[in-house]
Short mmCIF file of C-alpha atoms in Angstrom, two decimals:
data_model
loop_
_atom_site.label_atom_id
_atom_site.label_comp_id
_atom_site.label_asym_id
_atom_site.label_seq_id
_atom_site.Cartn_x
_atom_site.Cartn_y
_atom_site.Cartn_z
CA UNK H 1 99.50 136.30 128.13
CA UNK H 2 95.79 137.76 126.93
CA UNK H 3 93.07 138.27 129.79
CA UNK H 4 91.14 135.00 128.66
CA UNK H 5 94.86 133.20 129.15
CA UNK H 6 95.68 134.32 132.61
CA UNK H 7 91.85 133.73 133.88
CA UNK H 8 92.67 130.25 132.36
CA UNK H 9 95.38 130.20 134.07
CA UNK H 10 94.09 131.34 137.25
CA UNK H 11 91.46 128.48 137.27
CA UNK H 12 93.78 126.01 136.57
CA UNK H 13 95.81 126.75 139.54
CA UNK H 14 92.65 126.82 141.72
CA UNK H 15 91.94 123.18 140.27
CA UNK H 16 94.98 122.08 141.02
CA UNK H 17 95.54 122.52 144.37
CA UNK H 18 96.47 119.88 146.75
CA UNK H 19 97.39 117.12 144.57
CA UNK H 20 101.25 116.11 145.12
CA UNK H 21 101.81 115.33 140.65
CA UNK H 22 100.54 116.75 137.43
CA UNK H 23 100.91 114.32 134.57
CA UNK H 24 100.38 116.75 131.74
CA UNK H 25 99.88 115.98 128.15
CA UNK H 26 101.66 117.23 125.65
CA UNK H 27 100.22 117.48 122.00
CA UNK H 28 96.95 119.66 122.38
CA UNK H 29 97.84 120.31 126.02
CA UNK H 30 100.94 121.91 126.60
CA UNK H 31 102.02 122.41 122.60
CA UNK H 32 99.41 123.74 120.20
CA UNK H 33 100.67 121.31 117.34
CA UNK H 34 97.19 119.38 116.65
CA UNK H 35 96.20 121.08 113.31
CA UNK H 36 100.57 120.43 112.27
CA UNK H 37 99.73 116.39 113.52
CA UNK H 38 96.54 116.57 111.63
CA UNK H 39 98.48 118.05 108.53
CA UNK H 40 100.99 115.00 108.73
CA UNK H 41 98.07 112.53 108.73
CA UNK H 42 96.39 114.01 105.39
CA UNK H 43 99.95 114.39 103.62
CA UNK H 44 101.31 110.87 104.28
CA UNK H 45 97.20 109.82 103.12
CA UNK H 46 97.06 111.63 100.46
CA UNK H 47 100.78 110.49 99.35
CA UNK H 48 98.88 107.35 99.44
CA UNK H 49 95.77 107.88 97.44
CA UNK H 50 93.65 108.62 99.93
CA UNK H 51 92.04 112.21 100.47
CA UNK H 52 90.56 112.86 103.76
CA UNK H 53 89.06 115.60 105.31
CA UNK H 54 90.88 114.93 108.70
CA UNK H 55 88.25 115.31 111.26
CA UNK H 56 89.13 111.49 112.27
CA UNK H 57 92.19 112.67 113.67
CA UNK H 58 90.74 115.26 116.51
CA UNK H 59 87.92 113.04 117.01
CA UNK H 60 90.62 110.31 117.92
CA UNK H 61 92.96 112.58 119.99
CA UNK H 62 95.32 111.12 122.12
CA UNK H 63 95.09 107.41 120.34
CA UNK H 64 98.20 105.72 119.30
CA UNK H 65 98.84 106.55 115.56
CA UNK H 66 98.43 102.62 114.68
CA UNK H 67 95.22 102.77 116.23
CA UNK H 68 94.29 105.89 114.20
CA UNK H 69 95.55 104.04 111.23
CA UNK H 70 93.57 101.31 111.39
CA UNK H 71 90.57 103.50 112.07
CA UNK H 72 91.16 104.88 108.78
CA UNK H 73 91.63 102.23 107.17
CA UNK H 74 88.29 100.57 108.66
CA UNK H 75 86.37 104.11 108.12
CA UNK H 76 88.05 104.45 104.19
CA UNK H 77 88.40 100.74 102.87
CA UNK H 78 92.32 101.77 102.59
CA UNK H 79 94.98 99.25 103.29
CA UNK H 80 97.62 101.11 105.01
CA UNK H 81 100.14 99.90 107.03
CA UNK H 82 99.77 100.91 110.58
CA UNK H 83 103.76 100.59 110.94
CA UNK H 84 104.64 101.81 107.80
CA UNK H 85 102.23 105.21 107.44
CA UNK H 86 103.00 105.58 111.55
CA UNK H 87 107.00 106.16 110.57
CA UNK H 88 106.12 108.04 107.37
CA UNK H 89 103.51 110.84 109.47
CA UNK H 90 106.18 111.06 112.41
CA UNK H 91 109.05 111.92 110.13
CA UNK H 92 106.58 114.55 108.24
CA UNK H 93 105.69 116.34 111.52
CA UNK H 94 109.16 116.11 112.78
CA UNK H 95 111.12 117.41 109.48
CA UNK H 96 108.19 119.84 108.27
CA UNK H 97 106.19 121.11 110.85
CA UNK H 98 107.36 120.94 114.67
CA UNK H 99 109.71 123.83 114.32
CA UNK H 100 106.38 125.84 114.14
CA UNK H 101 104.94 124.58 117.78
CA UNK H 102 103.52 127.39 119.63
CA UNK H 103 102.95 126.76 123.54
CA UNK H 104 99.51 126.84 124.49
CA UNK H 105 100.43 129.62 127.37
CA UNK H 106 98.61 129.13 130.11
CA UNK H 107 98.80 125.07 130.25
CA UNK H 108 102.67 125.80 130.15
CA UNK H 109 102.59 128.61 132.73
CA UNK H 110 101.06 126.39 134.95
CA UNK H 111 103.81 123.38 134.72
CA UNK H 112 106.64 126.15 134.89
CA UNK H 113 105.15 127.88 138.37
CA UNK H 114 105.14 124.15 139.67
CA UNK H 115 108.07 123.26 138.77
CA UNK H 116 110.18 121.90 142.29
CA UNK H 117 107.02 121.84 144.55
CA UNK H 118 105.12 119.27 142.92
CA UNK H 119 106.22 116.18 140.77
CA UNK H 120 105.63 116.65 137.02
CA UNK H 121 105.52 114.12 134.30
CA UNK H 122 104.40 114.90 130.70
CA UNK H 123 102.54 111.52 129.23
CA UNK H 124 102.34 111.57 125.63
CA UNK H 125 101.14 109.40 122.83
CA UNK H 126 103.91 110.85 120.79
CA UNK H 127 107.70 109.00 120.39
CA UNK H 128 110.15 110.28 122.81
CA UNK H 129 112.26 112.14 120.01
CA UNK H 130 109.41 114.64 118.56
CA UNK H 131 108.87 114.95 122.74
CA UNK H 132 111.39 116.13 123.85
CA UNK H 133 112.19 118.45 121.02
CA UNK H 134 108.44 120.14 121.50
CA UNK H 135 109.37 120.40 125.34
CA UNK H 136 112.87 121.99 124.53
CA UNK H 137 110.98 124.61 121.60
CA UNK H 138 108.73 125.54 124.80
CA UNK H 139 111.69 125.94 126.96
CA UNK H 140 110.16 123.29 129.83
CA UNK H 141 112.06 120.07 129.24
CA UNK H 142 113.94 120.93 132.37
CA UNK H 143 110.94 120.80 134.52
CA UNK H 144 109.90 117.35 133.48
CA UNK H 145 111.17 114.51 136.16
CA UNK H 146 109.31 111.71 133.77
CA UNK H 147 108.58 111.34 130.60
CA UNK H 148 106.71 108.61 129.39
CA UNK H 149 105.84 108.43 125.15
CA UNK H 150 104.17 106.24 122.80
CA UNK H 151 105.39 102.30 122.66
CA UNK H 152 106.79 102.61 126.06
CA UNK H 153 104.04 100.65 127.85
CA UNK H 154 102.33 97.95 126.44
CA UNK H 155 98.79 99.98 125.52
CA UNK H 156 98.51 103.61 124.85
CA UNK H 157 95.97 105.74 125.81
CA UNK H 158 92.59 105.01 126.25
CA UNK H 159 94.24 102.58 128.49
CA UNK H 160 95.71 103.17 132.04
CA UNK H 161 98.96 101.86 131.68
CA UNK H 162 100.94 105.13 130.30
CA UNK H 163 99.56 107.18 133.52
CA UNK H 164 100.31 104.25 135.94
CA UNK H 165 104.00 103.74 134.79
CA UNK H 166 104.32 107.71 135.14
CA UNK H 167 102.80 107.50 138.54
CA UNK H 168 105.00 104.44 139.50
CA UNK H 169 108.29 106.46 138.14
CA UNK H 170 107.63 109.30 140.20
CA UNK H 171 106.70 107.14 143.62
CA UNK H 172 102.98 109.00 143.70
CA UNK H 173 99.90 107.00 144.69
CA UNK H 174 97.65 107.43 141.15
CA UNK H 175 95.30 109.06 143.32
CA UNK H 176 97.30 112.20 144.49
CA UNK H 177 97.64 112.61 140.59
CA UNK H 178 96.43 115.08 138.74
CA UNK H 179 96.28 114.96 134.89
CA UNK H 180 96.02 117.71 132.46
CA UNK H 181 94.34 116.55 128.89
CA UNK H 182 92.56 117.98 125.96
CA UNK H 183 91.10 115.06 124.43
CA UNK H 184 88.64 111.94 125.12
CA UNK H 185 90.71 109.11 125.26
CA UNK H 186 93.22 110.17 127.94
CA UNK H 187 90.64 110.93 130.20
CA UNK H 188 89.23 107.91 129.93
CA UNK H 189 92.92 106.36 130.71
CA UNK H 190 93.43 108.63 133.30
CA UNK H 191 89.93 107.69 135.19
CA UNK H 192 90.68 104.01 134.15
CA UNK H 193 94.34 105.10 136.14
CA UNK H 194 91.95 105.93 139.07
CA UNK H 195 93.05 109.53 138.71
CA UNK H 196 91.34 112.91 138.53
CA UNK H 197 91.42 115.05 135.37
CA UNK H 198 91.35 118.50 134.07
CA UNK H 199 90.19 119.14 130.05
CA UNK H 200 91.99 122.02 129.46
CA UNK H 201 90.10 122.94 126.54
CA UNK H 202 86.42 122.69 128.50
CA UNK H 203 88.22 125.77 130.61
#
């Protein structure tokens, strides 16, 4: 790890004391994959018709793809399918570009030293499948007791519900949570989850 990574990491673990589960993210957070997502979204577009310069996508980080869709759709007059272009960008990222996910060190430092003396769920807006292959490329699938991934609770993040079913899972009160995030709308779901939050890109 580089100086600026283990100082990172050093303030992370002062953060994160006394809290009994860390509810981690995982695209932006604990996998550095958010330019390879953003590349899916402007390949399946622009297979499409539509050429975007794909700022939409980190601005709407941590939304369900559908959601992202329609946002697109609303922002670009196009008529995509949510369903449809939400299969076609998953199967892009997952045949051409996850191979290439890189952890984002200190964020997965953190969840390994952890490991077996707190509880640790990774809560993703991700399916399960392109999950838990991004947790077994960073060698920490291991250490995850939950795992809880897009359509698996009836709203995605910015809502509580994908937090509260982790915290439920695990048998921890939402408020001895702690939940580690690099974008807007899960830490809105994880305040709405009446939990406290760390942006790990505001480090």
């Amino acid at each position: 790890m580089t100086e600026t990574e283990l100082q990172k990491l050093q303030k992370l673990t002062r953060l994160s004391t006394g809290y009994k589960a860390f509810l981690y993210d995982c695209d932006g957070t604990l996998a550095d994959n958010m330019p390879a997502h953003k590349a899916a979204y402007i390949k399946v577009a622009a297979d499409g018709g539509l050429v975007f310069d794909g700022a939409i996508v980190d601005e709407l980080a941590g939304w369900p793809v559908k959601n992202v869709v329609e946002e697109i759709n609303k922002r670009y007059n196009s008529t995509f399918d949510p369903v449809t272009f939400a299969e076609k960008r998953y199967q892009v990222f997952f045949d051409e570009y996850l191979e290439n996910t890189q952890p984002i060190n200190y964020v997965v430092e953190h969840l390994k030293a952890h490991a077996g003396k707190v509880r640790i769920a990774v809560v993703s807006g991700s399916g399960r499948k392109a999950v838990e292959k991004t947790l077994t490329l960073l060698g920490i699938l291991e250490n995850v007791e939950v795992l809880v991934c897009a359509g698996e609770t009836e709203h995605g993040k910015p809502y509580p519900d994908p937090f509260l079913t982790a915290a439920e899972k695990l048998g921890i009160s939402p408020a001895d949570c702690l939940v580690f995030e690099d974008g807007e709308a899960g830490t809105t779901a994880a305040t709405a989850a009446g939990m406290k939050w760390v942006r790990i890109d505001k480090l």
